[in-house]
N, CA and C atoms as an extended XYZ file, in Angstrom:
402
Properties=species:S:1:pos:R:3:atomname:S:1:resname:S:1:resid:I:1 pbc="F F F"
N         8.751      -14.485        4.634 N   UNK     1
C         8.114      -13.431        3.882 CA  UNK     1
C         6.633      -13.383        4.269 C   UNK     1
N         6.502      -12.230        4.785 N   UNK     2
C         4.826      -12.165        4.722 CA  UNK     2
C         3.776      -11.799        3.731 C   UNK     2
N         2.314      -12.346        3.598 N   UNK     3
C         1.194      -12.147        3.010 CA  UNK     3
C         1.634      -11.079        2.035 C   UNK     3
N         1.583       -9.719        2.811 N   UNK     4
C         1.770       -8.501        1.786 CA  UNK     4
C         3.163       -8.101        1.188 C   UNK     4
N         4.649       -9.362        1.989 N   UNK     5
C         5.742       -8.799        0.953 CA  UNK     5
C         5.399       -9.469       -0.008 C   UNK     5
N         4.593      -10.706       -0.183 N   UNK     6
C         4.558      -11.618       -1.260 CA  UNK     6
C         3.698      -10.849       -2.615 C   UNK     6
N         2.944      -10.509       -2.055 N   UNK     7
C         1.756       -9.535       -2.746 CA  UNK     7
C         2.738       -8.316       -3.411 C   UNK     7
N         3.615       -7.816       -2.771 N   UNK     8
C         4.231       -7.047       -3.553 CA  UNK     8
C         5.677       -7.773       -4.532 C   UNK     8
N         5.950       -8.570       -4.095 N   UNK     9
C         6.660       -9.086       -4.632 CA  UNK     9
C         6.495       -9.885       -5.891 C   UNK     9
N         5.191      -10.066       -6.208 N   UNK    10
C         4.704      -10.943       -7.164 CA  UNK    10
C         4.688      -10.253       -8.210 C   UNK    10
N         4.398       -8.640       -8.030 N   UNK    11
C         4.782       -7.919       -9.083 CA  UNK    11
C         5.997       -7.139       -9.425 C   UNK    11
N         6.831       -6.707       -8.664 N   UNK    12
C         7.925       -6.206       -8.339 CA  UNK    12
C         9.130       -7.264       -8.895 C   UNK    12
N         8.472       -8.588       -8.724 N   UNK    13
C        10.188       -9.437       -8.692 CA  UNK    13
C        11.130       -9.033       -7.358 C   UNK    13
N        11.961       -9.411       -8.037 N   UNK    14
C        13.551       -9.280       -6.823 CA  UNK    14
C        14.288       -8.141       -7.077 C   UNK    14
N        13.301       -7.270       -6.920 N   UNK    15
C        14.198       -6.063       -7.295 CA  UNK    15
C        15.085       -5.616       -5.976 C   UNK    15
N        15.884       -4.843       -6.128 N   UNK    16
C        16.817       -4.133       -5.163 CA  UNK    16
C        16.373       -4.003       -3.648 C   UNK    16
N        15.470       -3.016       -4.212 N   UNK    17
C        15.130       -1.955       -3.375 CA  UNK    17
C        14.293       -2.540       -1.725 C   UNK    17
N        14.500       -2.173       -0.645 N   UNK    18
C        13.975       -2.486        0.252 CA  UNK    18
C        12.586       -2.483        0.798 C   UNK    18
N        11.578       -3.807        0.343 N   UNK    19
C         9.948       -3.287        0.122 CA  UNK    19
C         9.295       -3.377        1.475 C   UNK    19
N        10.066       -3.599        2.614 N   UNK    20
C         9.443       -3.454        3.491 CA  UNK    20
C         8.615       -2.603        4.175 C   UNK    20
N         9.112       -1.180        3.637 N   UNK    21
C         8.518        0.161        4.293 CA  UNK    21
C         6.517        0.312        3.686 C   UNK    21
N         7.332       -0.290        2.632 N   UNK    22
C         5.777       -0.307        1.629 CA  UNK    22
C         4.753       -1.554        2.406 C   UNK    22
N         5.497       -2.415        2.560 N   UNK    23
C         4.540       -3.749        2.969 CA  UNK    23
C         4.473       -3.616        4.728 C   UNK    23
N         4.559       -2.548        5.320 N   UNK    24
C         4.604       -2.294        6.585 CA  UNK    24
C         3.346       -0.929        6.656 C   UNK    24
N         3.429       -0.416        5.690 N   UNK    25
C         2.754        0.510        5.974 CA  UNK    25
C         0.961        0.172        5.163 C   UNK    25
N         1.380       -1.001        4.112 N   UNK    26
C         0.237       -1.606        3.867 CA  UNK    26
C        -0.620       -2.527        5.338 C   UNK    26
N         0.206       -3.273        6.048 N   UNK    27
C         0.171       -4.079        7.241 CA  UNK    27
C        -0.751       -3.228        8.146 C   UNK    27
N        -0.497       -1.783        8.120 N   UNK    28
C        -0.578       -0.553        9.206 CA  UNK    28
C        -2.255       -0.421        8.753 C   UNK    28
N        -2.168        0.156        7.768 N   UNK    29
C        -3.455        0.227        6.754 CA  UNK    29
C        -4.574       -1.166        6.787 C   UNK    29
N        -4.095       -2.166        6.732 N   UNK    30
C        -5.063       -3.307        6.757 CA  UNK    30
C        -5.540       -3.243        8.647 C   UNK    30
N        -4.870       -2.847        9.539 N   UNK    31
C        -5.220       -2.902       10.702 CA  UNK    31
C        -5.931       -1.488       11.002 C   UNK    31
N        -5.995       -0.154       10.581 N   UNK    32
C        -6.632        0.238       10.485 CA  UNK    32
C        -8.013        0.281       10.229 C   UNK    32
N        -7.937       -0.204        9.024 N   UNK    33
C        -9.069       -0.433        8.437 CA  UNK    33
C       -10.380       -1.302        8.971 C   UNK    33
N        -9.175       -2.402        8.745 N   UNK    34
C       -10.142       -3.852        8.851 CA  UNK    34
C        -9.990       -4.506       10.778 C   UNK    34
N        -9.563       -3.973       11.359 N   UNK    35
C        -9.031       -4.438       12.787 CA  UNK    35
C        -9.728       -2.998       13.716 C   UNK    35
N        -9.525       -2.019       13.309 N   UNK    36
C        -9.743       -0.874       14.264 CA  UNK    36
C       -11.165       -0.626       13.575 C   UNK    36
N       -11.525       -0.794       12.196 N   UNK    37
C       -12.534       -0.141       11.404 CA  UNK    37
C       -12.941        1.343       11.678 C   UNK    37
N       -11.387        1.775       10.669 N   UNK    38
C       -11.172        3.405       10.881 CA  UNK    38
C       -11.516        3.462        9.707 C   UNK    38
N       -12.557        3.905        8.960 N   UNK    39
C       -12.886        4.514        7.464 CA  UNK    39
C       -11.975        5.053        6.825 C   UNK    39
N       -11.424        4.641        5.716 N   UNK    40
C       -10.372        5.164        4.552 CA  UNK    40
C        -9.901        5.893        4.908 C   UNK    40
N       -11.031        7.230        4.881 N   UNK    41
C       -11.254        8.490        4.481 CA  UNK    41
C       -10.614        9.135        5.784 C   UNK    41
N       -11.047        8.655        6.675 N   UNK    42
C       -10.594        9.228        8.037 CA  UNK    42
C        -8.493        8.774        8.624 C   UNK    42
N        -8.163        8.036        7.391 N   UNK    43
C        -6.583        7.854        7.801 CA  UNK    43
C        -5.959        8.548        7.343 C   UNK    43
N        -5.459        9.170        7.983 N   UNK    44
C        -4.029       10.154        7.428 CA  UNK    44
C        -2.742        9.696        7.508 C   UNK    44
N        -2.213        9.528        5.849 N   UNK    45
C        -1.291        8.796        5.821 CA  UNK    45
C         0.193        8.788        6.832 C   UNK    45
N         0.332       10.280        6.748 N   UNK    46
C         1.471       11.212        7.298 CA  UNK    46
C         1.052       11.212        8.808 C   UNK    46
N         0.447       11.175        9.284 N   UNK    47
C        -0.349       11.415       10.617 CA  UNK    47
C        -0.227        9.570       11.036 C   UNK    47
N        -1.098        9.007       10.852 N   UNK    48
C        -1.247        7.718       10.999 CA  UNK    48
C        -0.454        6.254       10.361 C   UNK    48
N         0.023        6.719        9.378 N   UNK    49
C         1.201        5.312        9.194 CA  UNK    49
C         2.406        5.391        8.868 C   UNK    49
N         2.812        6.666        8.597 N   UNK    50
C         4.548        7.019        8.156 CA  UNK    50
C         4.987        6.690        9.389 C   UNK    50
N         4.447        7.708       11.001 N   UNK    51
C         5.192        7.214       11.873 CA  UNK    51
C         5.335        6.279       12.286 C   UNK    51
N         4.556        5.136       12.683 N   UNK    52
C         4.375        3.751       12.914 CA  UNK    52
C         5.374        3.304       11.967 C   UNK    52
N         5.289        3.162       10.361 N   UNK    53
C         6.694        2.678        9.816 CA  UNK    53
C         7.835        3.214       10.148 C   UNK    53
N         8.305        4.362       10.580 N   UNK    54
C         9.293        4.798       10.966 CA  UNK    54
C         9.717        3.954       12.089 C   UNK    54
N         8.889        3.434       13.182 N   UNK    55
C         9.346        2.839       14.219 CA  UNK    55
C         9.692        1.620       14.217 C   UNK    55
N         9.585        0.952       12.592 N   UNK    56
C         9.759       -0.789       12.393 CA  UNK    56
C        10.781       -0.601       11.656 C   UNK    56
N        11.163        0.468       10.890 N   UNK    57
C        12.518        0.339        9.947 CA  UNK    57
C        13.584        0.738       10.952 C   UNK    57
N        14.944        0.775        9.774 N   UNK    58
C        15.934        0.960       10.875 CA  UNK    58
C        16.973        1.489        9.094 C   UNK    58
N        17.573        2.544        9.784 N   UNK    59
C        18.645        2.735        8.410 CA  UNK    59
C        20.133        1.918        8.624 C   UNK    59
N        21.041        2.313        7.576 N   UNK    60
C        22.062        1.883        8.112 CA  UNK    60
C        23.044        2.461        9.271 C   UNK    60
N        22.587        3.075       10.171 N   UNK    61
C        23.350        2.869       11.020 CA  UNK    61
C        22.500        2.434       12.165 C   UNK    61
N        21.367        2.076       12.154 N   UNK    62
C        20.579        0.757       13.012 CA  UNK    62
C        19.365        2.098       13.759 C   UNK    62
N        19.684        3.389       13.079 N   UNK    63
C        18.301        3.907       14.095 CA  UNK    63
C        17.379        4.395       13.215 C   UNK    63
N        16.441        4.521       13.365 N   UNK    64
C        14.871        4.653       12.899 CA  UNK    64
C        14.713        5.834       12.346 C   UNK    64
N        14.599        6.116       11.340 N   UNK    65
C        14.773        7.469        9.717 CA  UNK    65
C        13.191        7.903       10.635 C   UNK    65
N        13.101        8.949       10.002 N   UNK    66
C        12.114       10.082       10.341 CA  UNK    66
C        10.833        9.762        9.276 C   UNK    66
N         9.769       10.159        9.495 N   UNK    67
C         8.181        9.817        9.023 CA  UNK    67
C         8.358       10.438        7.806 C   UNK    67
N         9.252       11.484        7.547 N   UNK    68
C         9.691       12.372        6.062 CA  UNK    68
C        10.164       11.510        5.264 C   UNK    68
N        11.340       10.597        5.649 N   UNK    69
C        12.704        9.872        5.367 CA  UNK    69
C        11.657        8.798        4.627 C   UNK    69
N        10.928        8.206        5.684 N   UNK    70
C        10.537        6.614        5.325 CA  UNK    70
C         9.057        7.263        4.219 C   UNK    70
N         8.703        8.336        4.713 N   UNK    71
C         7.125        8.718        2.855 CA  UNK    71
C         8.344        8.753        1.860 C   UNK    71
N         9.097        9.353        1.726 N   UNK    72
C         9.582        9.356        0.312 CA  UNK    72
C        10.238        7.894        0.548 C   UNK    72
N        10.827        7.086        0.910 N   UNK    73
C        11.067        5.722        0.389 CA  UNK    73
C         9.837        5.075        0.237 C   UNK    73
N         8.540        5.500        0.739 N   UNK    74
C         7.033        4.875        0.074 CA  UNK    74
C         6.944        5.001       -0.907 C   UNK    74
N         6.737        6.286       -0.986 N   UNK    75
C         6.274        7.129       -2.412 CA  UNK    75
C         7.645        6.282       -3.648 C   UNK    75
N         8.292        6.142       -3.470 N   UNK    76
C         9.638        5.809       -4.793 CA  UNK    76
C         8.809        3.963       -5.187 C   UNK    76
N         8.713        3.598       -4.057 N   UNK    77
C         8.723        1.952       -3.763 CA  UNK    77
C         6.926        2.043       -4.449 C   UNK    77
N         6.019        3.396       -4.178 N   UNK    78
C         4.586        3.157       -4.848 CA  UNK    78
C         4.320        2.940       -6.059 C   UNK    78
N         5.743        4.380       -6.273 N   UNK    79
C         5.383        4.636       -8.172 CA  UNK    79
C         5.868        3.423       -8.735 C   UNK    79
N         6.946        2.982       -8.332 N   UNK    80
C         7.913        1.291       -9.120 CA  UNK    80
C         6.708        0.480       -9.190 C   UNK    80
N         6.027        0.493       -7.930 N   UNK    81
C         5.065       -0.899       -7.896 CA  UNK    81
C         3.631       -0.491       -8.974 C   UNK    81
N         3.316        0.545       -9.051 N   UNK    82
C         2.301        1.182      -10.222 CA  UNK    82
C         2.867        1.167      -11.269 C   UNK    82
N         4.126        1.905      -11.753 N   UNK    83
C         5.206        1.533      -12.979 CA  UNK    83
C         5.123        0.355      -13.493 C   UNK    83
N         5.758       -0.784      -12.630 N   UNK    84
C         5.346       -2.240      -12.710 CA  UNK    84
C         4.040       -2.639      -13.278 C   UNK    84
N         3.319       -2.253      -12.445 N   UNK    85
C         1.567       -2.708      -12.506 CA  UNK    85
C         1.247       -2.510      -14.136 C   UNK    85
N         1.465       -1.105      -14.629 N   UNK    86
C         1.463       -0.630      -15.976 CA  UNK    86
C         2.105       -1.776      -17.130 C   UNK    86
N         3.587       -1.562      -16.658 N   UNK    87
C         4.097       -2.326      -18.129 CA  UNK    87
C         3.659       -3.773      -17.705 C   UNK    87
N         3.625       -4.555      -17.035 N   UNK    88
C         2.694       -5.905      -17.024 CA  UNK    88
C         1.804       -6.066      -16.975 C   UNK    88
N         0.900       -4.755      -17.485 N   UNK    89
C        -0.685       -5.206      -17.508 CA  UNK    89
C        -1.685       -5.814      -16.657 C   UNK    89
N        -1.232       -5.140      -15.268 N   UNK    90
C        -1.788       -6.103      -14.305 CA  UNK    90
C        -2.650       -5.360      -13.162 C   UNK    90
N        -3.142       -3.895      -14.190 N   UNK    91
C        -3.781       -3.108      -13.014 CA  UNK    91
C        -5.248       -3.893      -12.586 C   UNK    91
N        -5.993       -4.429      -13.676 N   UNK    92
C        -7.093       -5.255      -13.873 CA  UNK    92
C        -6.813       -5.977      -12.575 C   UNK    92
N        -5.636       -7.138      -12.383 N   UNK    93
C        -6.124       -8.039      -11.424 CA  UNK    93
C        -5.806       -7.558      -10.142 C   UNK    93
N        -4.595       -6.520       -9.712 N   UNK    94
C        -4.710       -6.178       -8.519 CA  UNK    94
C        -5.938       -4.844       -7.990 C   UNK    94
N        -6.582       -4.252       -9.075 N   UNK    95
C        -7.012       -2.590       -8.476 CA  UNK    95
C        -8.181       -3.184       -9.129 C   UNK    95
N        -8.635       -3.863      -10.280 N   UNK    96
C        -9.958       -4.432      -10.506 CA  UNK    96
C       -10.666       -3.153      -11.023 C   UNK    96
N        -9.803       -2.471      -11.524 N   UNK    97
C       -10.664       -0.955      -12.579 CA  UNK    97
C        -9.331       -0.649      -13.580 C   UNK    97
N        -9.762       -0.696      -14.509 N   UNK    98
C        -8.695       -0.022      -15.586 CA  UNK    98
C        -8.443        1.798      -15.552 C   UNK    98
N        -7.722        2.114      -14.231 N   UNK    99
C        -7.378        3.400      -13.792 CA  UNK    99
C        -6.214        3.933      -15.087 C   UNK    99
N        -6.345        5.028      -14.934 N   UNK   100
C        -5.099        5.951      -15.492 CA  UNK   100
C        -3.581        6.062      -15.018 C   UNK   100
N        -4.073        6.676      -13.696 N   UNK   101
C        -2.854        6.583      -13.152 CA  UNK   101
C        -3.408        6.305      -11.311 C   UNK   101
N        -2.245        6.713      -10.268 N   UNK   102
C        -2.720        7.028       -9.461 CA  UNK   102
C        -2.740        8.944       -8.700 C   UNK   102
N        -3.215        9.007       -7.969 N   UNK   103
C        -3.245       10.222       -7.270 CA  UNK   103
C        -1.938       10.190       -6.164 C   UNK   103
N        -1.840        9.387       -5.732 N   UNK   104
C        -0.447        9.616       -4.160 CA  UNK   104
C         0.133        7.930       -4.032 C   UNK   104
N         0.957        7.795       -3.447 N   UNK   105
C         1.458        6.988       -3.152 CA  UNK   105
C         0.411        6.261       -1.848 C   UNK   105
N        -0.736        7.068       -1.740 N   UNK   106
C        -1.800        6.368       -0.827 CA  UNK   106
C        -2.830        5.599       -1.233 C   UNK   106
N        -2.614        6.296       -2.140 N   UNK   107
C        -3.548        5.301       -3.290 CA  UNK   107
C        -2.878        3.771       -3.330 C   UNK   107
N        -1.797        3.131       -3.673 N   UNK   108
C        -1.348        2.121       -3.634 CA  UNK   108
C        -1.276        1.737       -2.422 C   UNK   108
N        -1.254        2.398       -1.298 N   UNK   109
C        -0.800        1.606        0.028 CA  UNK   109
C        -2.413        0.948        0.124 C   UNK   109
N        -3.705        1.729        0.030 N   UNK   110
C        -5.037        1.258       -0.010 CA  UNK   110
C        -5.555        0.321       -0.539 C   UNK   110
N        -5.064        0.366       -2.120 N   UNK   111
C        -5.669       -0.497       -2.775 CA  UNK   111
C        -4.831       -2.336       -2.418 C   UNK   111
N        -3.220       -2.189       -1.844 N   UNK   112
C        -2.854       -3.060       -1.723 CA  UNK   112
C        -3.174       -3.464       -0.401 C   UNK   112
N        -3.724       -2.995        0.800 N   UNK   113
C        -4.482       -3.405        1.975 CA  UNK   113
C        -5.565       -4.034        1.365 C   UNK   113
N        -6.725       -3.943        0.438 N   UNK   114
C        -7.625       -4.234        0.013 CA  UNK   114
C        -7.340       -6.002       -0.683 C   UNK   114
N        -6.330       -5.616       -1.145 N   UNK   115
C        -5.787       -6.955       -1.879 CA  UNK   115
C        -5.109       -8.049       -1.114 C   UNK   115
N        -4.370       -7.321       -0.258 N   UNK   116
C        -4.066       -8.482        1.032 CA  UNK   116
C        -4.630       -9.071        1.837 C   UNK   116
N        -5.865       -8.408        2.310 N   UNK   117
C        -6.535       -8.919        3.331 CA  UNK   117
C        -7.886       -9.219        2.743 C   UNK   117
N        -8.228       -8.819        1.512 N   UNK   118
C        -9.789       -8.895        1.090 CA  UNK   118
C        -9.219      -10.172        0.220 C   UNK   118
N        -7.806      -10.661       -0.555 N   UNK   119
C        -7.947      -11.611       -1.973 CA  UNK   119
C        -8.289      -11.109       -3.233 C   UNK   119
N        -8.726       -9.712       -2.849 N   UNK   120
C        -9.956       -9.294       -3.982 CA  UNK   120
C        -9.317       -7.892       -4.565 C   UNK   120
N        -9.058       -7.589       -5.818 N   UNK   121
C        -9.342       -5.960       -6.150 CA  UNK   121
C        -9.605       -5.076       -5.627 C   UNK   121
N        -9.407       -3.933       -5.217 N   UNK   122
C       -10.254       -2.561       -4.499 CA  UNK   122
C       -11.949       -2.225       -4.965 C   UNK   122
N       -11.297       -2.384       -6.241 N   UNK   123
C       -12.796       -2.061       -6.732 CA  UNK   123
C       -13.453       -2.956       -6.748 C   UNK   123
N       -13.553       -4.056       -7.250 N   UNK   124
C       -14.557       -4.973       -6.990 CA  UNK   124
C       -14.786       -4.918       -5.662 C   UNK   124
N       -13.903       -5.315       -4.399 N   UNK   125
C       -14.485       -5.724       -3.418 CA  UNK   125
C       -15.335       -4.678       -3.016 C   UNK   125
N       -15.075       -3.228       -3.150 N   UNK   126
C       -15.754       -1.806       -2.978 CA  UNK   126
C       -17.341       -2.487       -3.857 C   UNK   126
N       -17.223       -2.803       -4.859 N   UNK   127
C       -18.505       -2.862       -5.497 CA  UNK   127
C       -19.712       -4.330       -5.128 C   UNK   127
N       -18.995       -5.233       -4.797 N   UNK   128
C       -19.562       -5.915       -3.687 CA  UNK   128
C       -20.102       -5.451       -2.525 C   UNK   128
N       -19.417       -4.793       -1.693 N   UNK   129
C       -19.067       -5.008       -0.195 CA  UNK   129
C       -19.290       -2.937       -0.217 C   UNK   129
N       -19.376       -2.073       -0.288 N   UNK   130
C       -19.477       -0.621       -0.621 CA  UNK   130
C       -19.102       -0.301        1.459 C   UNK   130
N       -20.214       -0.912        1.967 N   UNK   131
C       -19.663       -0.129        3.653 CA  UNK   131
C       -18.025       -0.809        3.873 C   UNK   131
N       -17.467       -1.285        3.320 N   UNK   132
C       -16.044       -1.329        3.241 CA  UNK   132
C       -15.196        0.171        3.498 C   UNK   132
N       -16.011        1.082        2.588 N   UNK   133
C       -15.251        2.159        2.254 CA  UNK   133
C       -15.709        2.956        3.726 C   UNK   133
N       -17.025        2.682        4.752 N   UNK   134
C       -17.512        3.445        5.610 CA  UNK   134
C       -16.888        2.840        7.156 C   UNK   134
Protein backbone atom coordinates (compact mmCIF):
# COMPACT_ATOMS: atom_id res chain seq x y z
CA UNK A 1 0.00 0.00 0.00
CA UNK A 2 1.28 3.31 -0.74
CA UNK A 3 1.77 6.75 1.27
CA UNK A 4 -1.49 8.16 -0.32
CA UNK A 5 -3.65 4.71 -0.36
CA UNK A 6 -2.89 4.78 3.33
CA UNK A 7 -3.86 8.44 3.66
CA UNK A 8 -7.00 7.59 2.11
CA UNK A 9 -7.59 4.71 3.71
CA UNK A 10 -7.28 5.95 7.18
CA UNK A 11 -10.39 7.62 6.60
CA UNK A 12 -12.34 5.57 4.28
CA UNK A 13 -11.66 2.15 6.15
CA UNK A 14 -12.02 -1.00 3.97
CA UNK A 15 -14.56 0.02 2.09
CA UNK A 16 -15.48 -1.70 -1.27
CA UNK A 17 -14.84 0.49 -3.64
CA UNK A 18 -11.60 0.65 -5.70
CA UNK A 19 -9.39 3.79 -4.23
CA UNK A 20 -6.83 3.59 -6.47
CA UNK A 21 -8.05 5.96 -9.21
CA UNK A 22 -8.30 8.56 -6.38
CA UNK A 23 -4.80 7.79 -4.86
CA UNK A 24 -3.30 7.82 -8.46
CA UNK A 25 -4.55 10.84 -9.44
CA UNK A 26 -3.55 12.38 -6.00
CA UNK A 27 0.20 10.72 -6.84
CA UNK A 28 -0.27 12.70 -10.41
CA UNK A 29 -1.07 15.97 -8.51
CA UNK A 30 1.77 15.71 -5.88
CA UNK A 31 4.21 15.38 -8.99
CA UNK A 32 2.82 18.11 -10.57
CA UNK A 33 2.97 20.25 -8.13
CA UNK A 34 5.77 19.51 -5.98
CA UNK A 35 8.23 17.62 -8.71
CA UNK A 36 7.39 19.67 -11.95
CA UNK A 37 6.32 22.90 -9.75
CA UNK A 38 3.23 23.47 -11.96
CA UNK A 39 1.08 26.04 -9.82
CA UNK A 40 -2.37 24.65 -8.64
CA UNK A 41 -4.02 26.99 -10.56
CA UNK A 42 -2.40 26.17 -13.78
CA UNK A 43 -3.54 22.09 -13.57
CA UNK A 44 -6.31 21.01 -15.33
CA UNK A 45 -7.79 18.26 -13.85
CA UNK A 46 -9.50 16.76 -17.09
CA UNK A 47 -6.61 17.88 -19.26
CA UNK A 48 -3.74 16.87 -16.95
CA UNK A 49 -4.59 13.91 -14.58
CA UNK A 50 -7.81 11.98 -15.64
CA UNK A 51 -5.75 10.90 -18.62
CA UNK A 52 -2.62 9.81 -16.96
CA UNK A 53 -5.08 7.81 -14.49
CA UNK A 54 -6.75 6.36 -17.26
CA UNK A 55 -3.45 4.85 -18.37
CA UNK A 56 -2.67 3.10 -14.77
CA UNK A 57 -6.21 1.64 -14.30
CA UNK A 58 -7.50 -1.19 -16.11
CA UNK A 59 -11.42 -2.30 -16.03
CA UNK A 60 -12.64 -5.62 -15.99
CA UNK A 61 -11.89 -6.75 -19.02
CA UNK A 62 -8.05 -5.67 -18.52
CA UNK A 63 -8.20 -2.39 -20.87
CA UNK A 64 -7.89 1.13 -19.76
CA UNK A 65 -11.64 3.06 -19.24
CA UNK A 66 -11.60 6.49 -20.83
CA UNK A 67 -10.54 10.00 -18.86
CA UNK A 68 -14.72 10.37 -18.68
CA UNK A 69 -15.03 6.70 -17.19
CA UNK A 70 -12.14 7.06 -14.58
CA UNK A 71 -13.50 11.42 -13.42
CA UNK A 72 -16.67 10.00 -12.50
CA UNK A 73 -15.11 7.00 -10.51
CA UNK A 74 -13.00 10.15 -8.87
CA UNK A 75 -15.65 12.28 -8.36
CA UNK A 76 -17.95 9.13 -6.48
CA UNK A 77 -14.55 7.95 -4.53
CA UNK A 78 -14.13 12.28 -3.64
CA UNK A 79 -17.58 12.83 -2.34
CA UNK A 80 -17.34 9.23 -0.02
CA UNK A 81 -13.94 10.47 1.11
CA UNK A 82 -15.48 14.23 2.05
CA UNK A 83 -18.82 12.33 3.22
CA UNK A 84 -16.45 10.39 5.44
CA UNK A 85 -14.33 13.42 6.40
CA UNK A 86 -17.83 15.05 7.61
CA UNK A 87 -19.43 12.33 9.72
CA UNK A 88 -15.92 11.69 11.53
CA UNK A 89 -15.14 15.03 12.15
CA UNK A 90 -11.98 15.03 10.63
CA UNK A 91 -12.03 17.95 8.16
CA UNK A 92 -9.82 19.96 10.88
CA UNK A 93 -6.97 17.41 10.70
CA UNK A 94 -6.79 16.58 7.07
CA UNK A 95 -7.87 20.25 5.20
CA UNK A 96 -6.79 22.28 8.50
CA UNK A 97 -9.93 24.86 7.90
CA UNK A 98 -13.37 24.09 9.08
CA UNK A 99 -14.82 24.26 5.27
CA UNK A 100 -18.50 23.76 4.37
CA UNK A 101 -18.34 21.72 1.77
CA UNK A 102 -16.22 21.20 -1.24
CA UNK A 103 -16.44 22.79 -4.80
CA UNK A 104 -15.28 19.57 -7.27
CA UNK A 105 -13.89 16.51 -6.71
CA UNK A 106 -10.52 18.67 -7.31
CA UNK A 107 -10.72 20.09 -4.45
CA UNK A 108 -10.04 16.75 -2.60
CA UNK A 109 -7.55 15.42 -5.06
CA UNK A 110 -5.46 18.94 -3.91
CA UNK A 111 -5.95 19.12 -0.61
CA UNK A 112 -4.99 15.31 -0.31
CA UNK A 113 -1.60 15.95 -2.45
CA UNK A 114 -0.99 18.61 0.19
CA UNK A 115 -1.44 16.05 2.95
CA UNK A 116 0.63 13.36 1.45
CA UNK A 117 3.52 14.92 0.58
CA UNK A 118 3.49 18.12 2.89
CA UNK A 119 2.26 15.76 6.50
CA UNK A 120 0.44 18.92 6.89
CA UNK A 121 -3.27 20.31 6.18
CA UNK A 122 -3.80 22.42 2.96
CA UNK A 123 -4.43 25.23 4.80
CA UNK A 124 -2.07 25.43 7.25
CA UNK A 125 0.71 24.43 5.12
CA UNK A 126 -0.77 27.29 2.52
CA UNK A 127 -0.57 29.60 5.63
CA UNK A 128 2.94 28.79 6.51
CA UNK A 129 4.48 28.21 3.27
CA UNK A 130 1.76 30.69 0.82
CA UNK A 131 4.38 30.38 -2.58
CA UNK A 132 3.20 26.74 -2.27
CA UNK A 133 0.10 27.85 -3.98
CA UNK A 134 2.57 29.86 -6.79
Amino acid sequence: MTKTEAAIRSVLGAVRADIRPLAYAVDIAIDLMFEQRIPMDDIRVMDDIYPEVAKLVKNRQGKNPTAKTVSKRIERLANLYWDTLVDRNLIWRYIGEPIRDIQAPRDIIFYLAFYVHLGTPFFLATQKQPDLLF
